[in-house]
């Protein structure tokens, strides 16, 4: 079974990603990093057997100007939460923000 790390900043707001990961779950073990602005009651650490790690992002306007700092903070969170030696594939769900963390 392949272990895939998903960087998905839209996981909280778009049900398409949850459905995609649920459909992959039989063949792939999915772990999700979901950068969010504010936690919701529905944000659980597991979704249908999928491990989800929520990173609470800074929602200030200044944080949008400091892209590299935002990416470094999320990357540090990933390195603390996930044993990357077990991950075989990293998938970024958006090209720019998620892609910078995946890279």
Coordinates of C-alpha atoms in Angstrom, one line a residue:
X1 CA 0.0 0.0 0.0
X2 CA 1.3 3.4 -1.0
X3 CA 1.5 6.2 1.7
X4 CA 0.6 9.6 0.2
X5 CA 0.8 12.9 1.9
X6 CA -1.7 15.4 0.6
X7 CA -1.1 19.2 1.1
X8 CA -4.6 20.5 0.7
X9 CA -5.5 24.1 1.7
X10 CA -9.0 23.7 0.4
X11 CA -9.8 20.5 2.4
X12 CA -12.0 22.3 4.9
X13 CA -14.1 24.2 2.4
X14 CA -14.5 22.0 -0.7
X15 CA -16.1 18.5 -0.3
X16 CA -14.6 17.4 -3.6
X17 CA -11.3 16.7 -1.8
X18 CA -12.9 14.6 0.9
X19 CA -14.6 12.6 -1.7
X20 CA -11.4 12.1 -3.7
X21 CA -9.5 10.9 -0.7
X22 CA -12.3 8.6 0.4
X23 CA -12.3 7.0 -3.1
X24 CA -8.5 6.5 -3.0
X25 CA -8.4 5.0 0.5
X26 CA -8.7 1.4 -0.6
X27 CA -5.4 1.4 -2.6
X28 CA -3.6 4.2 -0.9
X29 CA -3.1 5.3 2.7
X30 CA -3.8 9.0 2.8
X31 CA -2.5 11.6 5.2
X32 CA -3.7 15.2 4.8
X33 CA -2.2 18.5 5.9
X34 CA -4.9 21.1 5.8
X35 CA -3.9 24.7 6.5
X36 CA -7.0 26.4 7.8
X37 CA -7.9 29.9 9.1
X38 CA -10.3 28.9 11.8
X39 CA -11.2 25.5 13.1
X40 CA -14.8 24.3 12.8
X41 CA -16.7 21.7 14.8
X42 CA -16.6 19.3 11.8
X43 CA -12.7 19.4 11.7
X44 CA -11.8 16.0 13.1
X45 CA -8.3 14.4 13.1
X46 CA -9.7 11.5 11.1
X47 CA -12.1 11.5 8.2
X48 CA -13.3 8.0 7.2
X49 CA -9.9 6.5 8.2
X50 CA -7.9 9.3 6.6
X51 CA -5.5 11.0 9.0
X52 CA -6.0 14.8 8.9
X53 CA -3.6 17.3 10.5
X54 CA -5.0 20.9 10.6
X55 CA -2.5 23.8 10.7
X56 CA -4.1 27.0 11.9
X57 CA -2.8 29.7 9.6
X58 CA -2.4 33.3 10.6
X59 CA -5.4 35.2 9.2
X60 CA -3.9 38.7 9.4
X61 CA -3.4 40.7 6.2
X62 CA 0.3 40.9 6.8
X63 CA 0.7 37.2 6.6
X64 CA -0.4 37.3 3.0
X65 CA 2.5 39.6 2.3
X66 CA 5.0 37.2 3.8
X67 CA 4.5 34.2 1.6
X68 CA 7.9 32.6 2.4
X69 CA 7.3 32.8 6.1
X70 CA 3.8 31.2 5.7
X71 CA 5.4 28.4 3.7
X72 CA 8.2 27.9 6.2
X73 CA 5.6 27.7 9.1
X74 CA 3.5 25.1 7.3
X75 CA 6.6 23.1 6.3
X76 CA 7.9 23.1 9.9
X77 CA 4.4 21.8 11.0
X78 CA 4.6 19.0 8.5
X79 CA 8.0 18.0 9.6
X80 CA 6.8 17.9 13.3
X81 CA 3.6 16.0 12.7
X82 CA 4.5 13.5 9.9
X83 CA 7.1 10.8 9.8
X84 CA 8.3 11.7 6.2
X85 CA 10.4 8.5 5.9
X86 CA 7.2 6.6 5.5
X87 CA 5.7 8.9 2.8
X88 CA 6.2 7.7 -0.7
X89 CA 4.4 10.5 -2.6
X90 CA 3.6 14.1 -1.8
X91 CA 0.6 15.5 -3.6
X92 CA -0.1 19.3 -3.7
X93 CA -3.7 20.1 -4.4
X94 CA -3.0 23.6 -5.5
X95 CA -0.1 24.7 -7.7
X96 CA 1.3 27.7 -5.8
X97 CA 0.7 27.6 -2.0
X98 CA 0.3 23.8 -1.5
X99 CA 3.0 23.2 -4.2
X100 CA 5.5 25.4 -2.3
X101 CA 5.0 23.3 0.9
X102 CA 5.2 20.0 -1.1
X103 CA 8.4 21.1 -2.8

